[in-house]
PDB file of C-alpha atoms in Angstrom:
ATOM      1  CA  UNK Y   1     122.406 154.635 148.531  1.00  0.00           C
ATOM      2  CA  UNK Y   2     122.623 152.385 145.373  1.00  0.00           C
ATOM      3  CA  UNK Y   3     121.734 153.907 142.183  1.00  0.00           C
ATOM      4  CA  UNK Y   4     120.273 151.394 139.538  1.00  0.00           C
ATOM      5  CA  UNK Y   5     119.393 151.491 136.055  1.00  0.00           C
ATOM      6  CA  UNK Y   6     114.982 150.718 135.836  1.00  0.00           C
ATOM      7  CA  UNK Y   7     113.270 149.370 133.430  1.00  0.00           C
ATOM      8  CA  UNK Y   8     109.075 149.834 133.839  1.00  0.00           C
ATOM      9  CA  UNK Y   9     107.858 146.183 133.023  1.00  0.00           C
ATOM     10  CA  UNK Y  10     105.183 146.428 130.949  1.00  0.00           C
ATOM     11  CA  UNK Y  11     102.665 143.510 130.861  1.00  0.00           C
ATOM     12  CA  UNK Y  12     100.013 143.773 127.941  1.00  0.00           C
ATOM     13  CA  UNK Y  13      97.371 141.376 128.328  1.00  0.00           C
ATOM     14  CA  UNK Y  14      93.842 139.835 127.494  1.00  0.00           C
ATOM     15  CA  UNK Y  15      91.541 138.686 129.691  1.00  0.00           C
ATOM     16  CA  UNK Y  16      92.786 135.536 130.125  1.00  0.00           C
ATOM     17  CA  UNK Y  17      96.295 134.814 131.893  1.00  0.00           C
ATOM     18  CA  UNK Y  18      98.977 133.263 130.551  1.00  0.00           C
ATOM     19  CA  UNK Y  19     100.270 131.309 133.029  1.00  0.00           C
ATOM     20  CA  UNK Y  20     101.764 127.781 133.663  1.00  0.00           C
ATOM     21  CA  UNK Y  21     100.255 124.669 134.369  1.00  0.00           C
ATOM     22  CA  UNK Y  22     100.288 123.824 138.442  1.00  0.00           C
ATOM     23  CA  UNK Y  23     101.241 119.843 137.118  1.00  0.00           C
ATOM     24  CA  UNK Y  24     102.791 120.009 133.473  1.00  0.00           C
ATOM     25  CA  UNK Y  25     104.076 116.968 132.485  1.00  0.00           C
ATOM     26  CA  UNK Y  26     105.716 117.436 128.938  1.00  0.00           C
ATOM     27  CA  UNK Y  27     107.786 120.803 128.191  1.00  0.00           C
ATOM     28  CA  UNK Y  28     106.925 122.881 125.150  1.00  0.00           C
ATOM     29  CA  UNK Y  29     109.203 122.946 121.979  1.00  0.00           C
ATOM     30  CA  UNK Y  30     111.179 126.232 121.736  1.00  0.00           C
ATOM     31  CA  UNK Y  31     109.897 128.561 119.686  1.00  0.00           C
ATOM     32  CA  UNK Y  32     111.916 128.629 116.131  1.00  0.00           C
ATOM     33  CA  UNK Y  33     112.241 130.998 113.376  1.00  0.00           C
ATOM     34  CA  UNK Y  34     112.504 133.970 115.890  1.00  0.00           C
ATOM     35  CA  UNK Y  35     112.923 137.038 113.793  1.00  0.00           C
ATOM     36  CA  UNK Y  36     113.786 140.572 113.937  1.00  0.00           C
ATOM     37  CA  UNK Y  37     112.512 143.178 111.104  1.00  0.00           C
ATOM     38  CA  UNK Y  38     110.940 145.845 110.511  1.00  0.00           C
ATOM     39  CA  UNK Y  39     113.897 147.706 112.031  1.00  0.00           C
ATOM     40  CA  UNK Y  40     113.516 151.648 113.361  1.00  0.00           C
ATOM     41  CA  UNK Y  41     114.904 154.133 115.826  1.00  0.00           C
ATOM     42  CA  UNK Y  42     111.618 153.138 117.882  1.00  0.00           C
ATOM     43  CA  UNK Y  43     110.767 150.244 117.191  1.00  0.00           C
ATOM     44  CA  UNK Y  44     111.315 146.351 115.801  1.00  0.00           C
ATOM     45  CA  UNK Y  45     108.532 143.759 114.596  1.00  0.00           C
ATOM     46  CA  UNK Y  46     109.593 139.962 116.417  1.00  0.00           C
ATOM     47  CA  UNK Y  47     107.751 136.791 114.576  1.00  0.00           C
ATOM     48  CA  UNK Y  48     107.889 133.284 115.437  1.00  0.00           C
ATOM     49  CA  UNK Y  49     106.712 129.750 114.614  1.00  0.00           C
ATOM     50  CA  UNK Y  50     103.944 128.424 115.830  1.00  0.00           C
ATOM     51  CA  UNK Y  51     104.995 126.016 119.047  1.00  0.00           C
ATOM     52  CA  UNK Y  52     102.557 122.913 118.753  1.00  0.00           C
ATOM     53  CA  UNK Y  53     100.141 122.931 122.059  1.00  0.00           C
ATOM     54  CA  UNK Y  54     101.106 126.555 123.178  1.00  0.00           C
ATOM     55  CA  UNK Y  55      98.193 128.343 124.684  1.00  0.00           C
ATOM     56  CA  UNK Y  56     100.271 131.607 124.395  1.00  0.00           C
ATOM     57  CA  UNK Y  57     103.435 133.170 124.449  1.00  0.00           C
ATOM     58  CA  UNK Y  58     105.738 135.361 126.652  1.00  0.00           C
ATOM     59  CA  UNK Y  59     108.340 137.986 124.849  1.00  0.00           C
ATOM     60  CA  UNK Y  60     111.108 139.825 127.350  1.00  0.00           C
ATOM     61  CA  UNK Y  61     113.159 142.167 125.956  1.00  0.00           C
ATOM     62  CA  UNK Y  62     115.598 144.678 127.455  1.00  0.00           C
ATOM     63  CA  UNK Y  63     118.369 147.161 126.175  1.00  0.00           C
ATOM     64  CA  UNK Y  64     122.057 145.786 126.730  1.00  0.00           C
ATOM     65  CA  UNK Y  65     123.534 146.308 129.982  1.00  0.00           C
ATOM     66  CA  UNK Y  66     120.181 146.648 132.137  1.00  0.00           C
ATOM     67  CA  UNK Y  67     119.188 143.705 133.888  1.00  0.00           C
ATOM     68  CA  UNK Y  68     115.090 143.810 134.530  1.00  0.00           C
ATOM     69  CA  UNK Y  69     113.140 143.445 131.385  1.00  0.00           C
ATOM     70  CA  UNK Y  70     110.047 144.959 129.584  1.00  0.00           C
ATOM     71  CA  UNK Y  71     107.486 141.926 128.819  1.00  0.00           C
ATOM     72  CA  UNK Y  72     104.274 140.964 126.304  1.00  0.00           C
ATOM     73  CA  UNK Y  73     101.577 138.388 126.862  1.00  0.00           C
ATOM     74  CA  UNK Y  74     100.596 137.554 123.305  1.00  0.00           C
ATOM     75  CA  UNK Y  75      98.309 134.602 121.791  1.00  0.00           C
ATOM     76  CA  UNK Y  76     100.078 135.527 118.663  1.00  0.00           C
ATOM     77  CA  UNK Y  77     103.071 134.464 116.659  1.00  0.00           C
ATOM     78  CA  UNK Y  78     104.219 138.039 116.555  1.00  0.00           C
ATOM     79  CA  UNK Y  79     104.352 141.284 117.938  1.00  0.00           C
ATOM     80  CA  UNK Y  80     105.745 145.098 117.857  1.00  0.00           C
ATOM     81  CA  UNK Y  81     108.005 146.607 120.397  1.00  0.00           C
ATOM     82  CA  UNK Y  82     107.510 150.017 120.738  1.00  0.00           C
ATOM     83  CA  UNK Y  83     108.899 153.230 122.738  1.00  0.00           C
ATOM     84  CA  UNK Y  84     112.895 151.215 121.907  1.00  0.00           C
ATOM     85  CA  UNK Y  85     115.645 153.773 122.686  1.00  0.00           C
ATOM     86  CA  UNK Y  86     117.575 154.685 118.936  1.00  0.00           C
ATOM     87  CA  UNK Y  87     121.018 153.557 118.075  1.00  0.00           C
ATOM     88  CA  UNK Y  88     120.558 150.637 120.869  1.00  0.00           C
ATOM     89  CA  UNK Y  89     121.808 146.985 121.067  1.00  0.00           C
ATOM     90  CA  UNK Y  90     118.539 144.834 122.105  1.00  0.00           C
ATOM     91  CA  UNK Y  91     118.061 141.333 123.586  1.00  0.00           C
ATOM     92  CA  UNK Y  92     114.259 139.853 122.355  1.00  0.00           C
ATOM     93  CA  UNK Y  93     113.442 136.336 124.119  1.00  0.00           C
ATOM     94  CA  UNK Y  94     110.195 134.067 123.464  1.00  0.00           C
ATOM     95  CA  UNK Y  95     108.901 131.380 125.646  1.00  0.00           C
ATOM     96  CA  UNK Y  96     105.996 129.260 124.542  1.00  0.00           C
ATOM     97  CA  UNK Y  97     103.438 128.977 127.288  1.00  0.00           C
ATOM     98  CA  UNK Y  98     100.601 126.636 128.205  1.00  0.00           C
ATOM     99  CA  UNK Y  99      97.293 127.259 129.415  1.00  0.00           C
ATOM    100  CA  UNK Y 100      96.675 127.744 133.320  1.00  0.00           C
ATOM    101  CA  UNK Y 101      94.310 124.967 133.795  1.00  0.00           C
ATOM    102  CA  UNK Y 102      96.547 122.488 131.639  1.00  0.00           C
ATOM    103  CA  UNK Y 103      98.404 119.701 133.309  1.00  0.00           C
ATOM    104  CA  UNK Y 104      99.901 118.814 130.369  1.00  0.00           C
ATOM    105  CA  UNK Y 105     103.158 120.922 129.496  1.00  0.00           C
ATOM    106  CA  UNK Y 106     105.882 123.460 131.191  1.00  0.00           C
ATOM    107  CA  UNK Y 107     106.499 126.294 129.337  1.00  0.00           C
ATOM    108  CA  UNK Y 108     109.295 126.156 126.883  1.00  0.00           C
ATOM    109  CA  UNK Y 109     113.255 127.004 126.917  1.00  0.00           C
ATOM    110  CA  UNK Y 110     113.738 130.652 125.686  1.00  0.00           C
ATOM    111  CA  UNK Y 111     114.282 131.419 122.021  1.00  0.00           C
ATOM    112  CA  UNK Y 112     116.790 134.429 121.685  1.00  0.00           C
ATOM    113  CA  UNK Y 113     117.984 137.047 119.725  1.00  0.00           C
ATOM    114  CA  UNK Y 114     119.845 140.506 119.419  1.00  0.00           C
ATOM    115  CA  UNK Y 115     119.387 143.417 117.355  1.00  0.00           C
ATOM    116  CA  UNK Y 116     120.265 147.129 117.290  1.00  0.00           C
ATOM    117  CA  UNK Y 117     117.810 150.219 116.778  1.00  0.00           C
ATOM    118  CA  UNK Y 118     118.827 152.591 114.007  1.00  0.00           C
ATOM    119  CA  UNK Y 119     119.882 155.912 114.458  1.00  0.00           C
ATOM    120  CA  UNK Y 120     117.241 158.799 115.825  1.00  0.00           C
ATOM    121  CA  UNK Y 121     116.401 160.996 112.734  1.00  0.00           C
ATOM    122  CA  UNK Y 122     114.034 163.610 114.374  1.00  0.00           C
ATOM    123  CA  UNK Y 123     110.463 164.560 112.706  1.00  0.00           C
ATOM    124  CA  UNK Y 124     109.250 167.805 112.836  1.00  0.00           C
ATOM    125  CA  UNK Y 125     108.247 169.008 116.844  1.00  0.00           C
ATOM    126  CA  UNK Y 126     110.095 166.109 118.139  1.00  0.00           C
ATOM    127  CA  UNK Y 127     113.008 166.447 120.469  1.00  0.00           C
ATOM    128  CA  UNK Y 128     115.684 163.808 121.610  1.00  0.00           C
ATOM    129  CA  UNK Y 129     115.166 161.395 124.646  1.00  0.00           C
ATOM    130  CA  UNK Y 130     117.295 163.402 127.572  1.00  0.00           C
ATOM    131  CA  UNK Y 131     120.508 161.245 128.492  1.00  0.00           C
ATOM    132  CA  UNK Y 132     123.114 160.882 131.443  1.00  0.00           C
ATOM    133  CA  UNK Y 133     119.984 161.333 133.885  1.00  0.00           C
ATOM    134  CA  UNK Y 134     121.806 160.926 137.350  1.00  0.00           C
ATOM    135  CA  UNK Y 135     119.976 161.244 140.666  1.00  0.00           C
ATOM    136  CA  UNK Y 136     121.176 161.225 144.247  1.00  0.00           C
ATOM    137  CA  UNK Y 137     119.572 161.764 147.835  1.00  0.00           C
ATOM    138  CA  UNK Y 138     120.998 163.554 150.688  1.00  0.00           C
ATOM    139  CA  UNK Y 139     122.643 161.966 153.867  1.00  0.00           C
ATOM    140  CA  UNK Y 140     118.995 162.879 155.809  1.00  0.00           C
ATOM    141  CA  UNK Y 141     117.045 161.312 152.957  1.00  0.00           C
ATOM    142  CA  UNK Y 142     114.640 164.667 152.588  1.00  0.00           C
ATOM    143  CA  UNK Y 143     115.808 165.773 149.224  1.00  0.00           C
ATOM    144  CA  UNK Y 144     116.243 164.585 145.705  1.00  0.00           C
ATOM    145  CA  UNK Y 145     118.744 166.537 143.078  1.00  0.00           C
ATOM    146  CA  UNK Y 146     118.113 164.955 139.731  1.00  0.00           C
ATOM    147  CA  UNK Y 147     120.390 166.023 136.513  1.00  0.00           C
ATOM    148  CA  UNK Y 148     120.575 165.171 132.873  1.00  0.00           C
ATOM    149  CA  UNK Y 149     122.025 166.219 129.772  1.00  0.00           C
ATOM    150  CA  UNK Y 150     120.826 168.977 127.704  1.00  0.00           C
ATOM    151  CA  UNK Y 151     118.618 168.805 124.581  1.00  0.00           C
ATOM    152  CA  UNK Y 152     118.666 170.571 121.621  1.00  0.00           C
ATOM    153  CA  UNK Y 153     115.652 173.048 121.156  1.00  0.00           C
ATOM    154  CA  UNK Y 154     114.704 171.947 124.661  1.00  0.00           C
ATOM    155  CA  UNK Y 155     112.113 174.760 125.834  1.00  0.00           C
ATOM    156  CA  UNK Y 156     111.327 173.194 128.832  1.00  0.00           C
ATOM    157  CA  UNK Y 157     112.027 169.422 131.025  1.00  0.00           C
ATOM    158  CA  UNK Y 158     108.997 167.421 132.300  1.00  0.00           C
ATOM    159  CA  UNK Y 159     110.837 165.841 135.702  1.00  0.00           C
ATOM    160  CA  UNK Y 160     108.723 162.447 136.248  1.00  0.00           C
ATOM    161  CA  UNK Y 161     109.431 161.377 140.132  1.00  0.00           C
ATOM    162  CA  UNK Y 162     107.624 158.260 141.353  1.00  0.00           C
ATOM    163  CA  UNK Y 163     107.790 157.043 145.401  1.00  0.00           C
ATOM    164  CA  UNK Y 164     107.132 153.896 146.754  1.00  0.00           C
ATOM    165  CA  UNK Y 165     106.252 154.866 150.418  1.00  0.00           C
ATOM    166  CA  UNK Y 166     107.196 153.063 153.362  1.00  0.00           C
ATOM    167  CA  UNK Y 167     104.183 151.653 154.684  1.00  0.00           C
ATOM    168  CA  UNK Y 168     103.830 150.677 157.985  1.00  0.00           C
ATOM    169  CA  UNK Y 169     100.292 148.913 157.090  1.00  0.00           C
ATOM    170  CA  UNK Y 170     100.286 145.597 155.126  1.00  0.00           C
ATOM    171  CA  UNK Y 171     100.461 145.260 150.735  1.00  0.00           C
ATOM    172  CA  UNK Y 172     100.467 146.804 148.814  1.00  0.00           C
ATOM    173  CA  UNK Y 173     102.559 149.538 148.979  1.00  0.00           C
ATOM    174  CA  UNK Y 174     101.413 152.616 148.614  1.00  0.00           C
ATOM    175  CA  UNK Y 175     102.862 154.515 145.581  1.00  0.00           C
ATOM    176  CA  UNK Y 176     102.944 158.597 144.230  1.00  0.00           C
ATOM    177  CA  UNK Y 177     103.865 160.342 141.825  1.00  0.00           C
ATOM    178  CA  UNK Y 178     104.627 163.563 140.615  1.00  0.00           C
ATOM    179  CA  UNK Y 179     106.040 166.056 137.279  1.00  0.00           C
ATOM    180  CA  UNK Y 180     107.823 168.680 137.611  1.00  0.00           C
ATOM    181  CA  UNK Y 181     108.534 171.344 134.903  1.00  0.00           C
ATOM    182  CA  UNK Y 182     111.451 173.859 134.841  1.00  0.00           C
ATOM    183  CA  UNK Y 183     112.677 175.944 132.234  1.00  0.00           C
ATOM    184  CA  UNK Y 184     115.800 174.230 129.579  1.00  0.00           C
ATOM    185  CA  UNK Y 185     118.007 176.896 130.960  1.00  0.00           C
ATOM    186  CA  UNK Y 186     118.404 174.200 133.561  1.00  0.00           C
ATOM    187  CA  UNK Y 187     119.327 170.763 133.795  1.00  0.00           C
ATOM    188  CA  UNK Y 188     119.289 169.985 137.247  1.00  0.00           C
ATOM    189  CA  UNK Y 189     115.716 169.368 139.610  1.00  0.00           C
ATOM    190  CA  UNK Y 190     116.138 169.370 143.236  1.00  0.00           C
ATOM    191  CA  UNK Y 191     112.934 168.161 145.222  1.00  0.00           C
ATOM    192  CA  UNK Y 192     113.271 169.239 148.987  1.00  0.00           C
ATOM    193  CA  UNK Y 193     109.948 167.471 150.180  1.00  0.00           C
ATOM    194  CA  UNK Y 194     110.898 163.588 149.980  1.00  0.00           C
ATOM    195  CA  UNK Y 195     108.608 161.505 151.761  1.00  0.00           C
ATOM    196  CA  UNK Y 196     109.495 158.667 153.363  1.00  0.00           C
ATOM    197  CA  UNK Y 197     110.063 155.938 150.793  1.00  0.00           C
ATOM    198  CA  UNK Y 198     111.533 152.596 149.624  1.00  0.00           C
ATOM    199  CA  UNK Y 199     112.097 153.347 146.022  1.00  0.00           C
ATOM    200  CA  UNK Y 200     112.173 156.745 143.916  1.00  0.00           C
ATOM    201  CA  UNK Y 201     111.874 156.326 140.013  1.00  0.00           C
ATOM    202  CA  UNK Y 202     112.804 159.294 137.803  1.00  0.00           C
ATOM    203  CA  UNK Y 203     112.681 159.956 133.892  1.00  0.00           C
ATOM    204  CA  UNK Y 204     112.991 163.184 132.392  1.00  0.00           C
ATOM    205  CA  UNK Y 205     111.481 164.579 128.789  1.00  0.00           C
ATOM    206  CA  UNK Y 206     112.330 167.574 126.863  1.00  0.00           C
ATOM    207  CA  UNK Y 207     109.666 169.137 126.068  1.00  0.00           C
ATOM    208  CA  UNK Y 208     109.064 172.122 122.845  1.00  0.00           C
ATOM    209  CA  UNK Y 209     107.263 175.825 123.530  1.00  0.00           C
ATOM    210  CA  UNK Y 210     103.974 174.436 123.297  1.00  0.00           C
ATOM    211  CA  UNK Y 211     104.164 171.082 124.392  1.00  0.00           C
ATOM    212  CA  UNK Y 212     103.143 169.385 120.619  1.00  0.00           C
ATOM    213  CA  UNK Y 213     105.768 167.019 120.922  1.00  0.00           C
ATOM    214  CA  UNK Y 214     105.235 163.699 121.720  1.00  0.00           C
ATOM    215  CA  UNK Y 215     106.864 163.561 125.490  1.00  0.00           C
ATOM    216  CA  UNK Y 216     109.475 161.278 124.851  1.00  0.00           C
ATOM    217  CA  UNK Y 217     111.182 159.746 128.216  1.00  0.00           C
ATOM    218  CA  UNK Y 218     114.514 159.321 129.159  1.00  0.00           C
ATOM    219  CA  UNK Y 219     115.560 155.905 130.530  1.00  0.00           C
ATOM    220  CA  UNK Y 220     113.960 155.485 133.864  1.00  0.00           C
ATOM    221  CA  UNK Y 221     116.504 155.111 137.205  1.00  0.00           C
ATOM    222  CA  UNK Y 222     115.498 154.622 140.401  1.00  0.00           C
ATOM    223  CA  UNK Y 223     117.343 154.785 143.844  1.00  0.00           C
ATOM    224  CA  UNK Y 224     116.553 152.293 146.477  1.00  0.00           C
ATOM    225  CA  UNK Y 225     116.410 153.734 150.587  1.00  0.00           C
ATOM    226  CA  UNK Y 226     118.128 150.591 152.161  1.00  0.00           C
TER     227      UNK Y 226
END
């Protein structure tokens, strides 16, 4: 069983696709003046130039070490990352894109840049992001034990589990999902009903007595059944 860090790619969109031209001709400029402000525990603003005869633009961006990235579809020369992880080094990439029924241009080389989130300074009914979540299956594959570190003022843990189910029928796969909560006096969830699956994905949230926080989720990880 291989355990892997997960990031959920997130596509927001509008519409219209951004996607490349089937017979591009000419490649895109690279988008310059990438910048990085606007600089919190959550979040970052990212401008650019405007690339001459972009239809639209792609933005990937991923915390250091993890390999899959989160991504935005924007028509804009800007936009705001949100849900970051505090007191985290951060890789933001831009690619200029042309319009799906142009045979005109590729898309452009990547513009790139790195960054780090500030600090986490709490507001009131907010809790910390659980860390260290570690999750393993059994030899016979039929049950989960998922642990993380414990939060401060942690009444309770939402336990997010997600499984991609083996299917013998054709795409797509079929996918469930489930949450769990257990009391702070534990840090440990052990599931003992695991279906059949290709993929688990877990994140875990402390949550306060009445549940006014926000829910803020760990990092996701997911195990693969090979």
């Amino acid at each position: 069983m291989k355990l892997i860090n997960f990031l959920f790619v997130l596509s927001i969109f509008s519409l219209i696709g951004c996607k490349n031209g089937p017979f591009a001709s000419n490649v895109l400029e690279v988008p310059k003046n990438l910048t990085v402000s606007e600089i919190t525990s959550e979040s970052a603003k990212i401008t650019w130039s405007k690339v001459d005869n972009a239809y639209c633009y792609k933005v990937y961006y991923h915390p250091e070490g993890y390999e899959a990235w989160y991504k935005i579809d924007t028509f804009k020369t800007e936009c705001t990352l949100y849900n970051l992880f505090s007191d985290e080094n951060y890789t933001v990439s831009v690619q200029a894109n042309s319009d799906f029924n142009s045979n005109k241009y590729f898309p452009s080389d990547y513009a790139q840049k790195s960054f780090k989130t500030l600090v986490e300074v709490l507001k009131e009914k907010e809790l910390s992001r659980p860390k260290n979540l570690k999750a393993e299956i059994n030899n016979d594959k039929t049950t989960l034990t998922v642990s993380w570190d414990a939060v401060e003022d942690a009444v309770y843990y939402d336990v997010y589990v997600e499984y991609v189910l083996k299917n013998r029928e054709p795409p797509p796969d079929k996918e469930i999902s489930y949450i769990y909560t257990v009391p702070a006096t534990q840090t440990s969830f052990i599931d003992e009903s695991v279906p059949l699956f290709k993929k688990v994905s877990i994140k875990v949230a402390a949550r306060n007595k009445d549940f006014s926080d926000s829910c803020r989720w760990s990092k996701y990880i997911w195990l693969e059944n090979e």
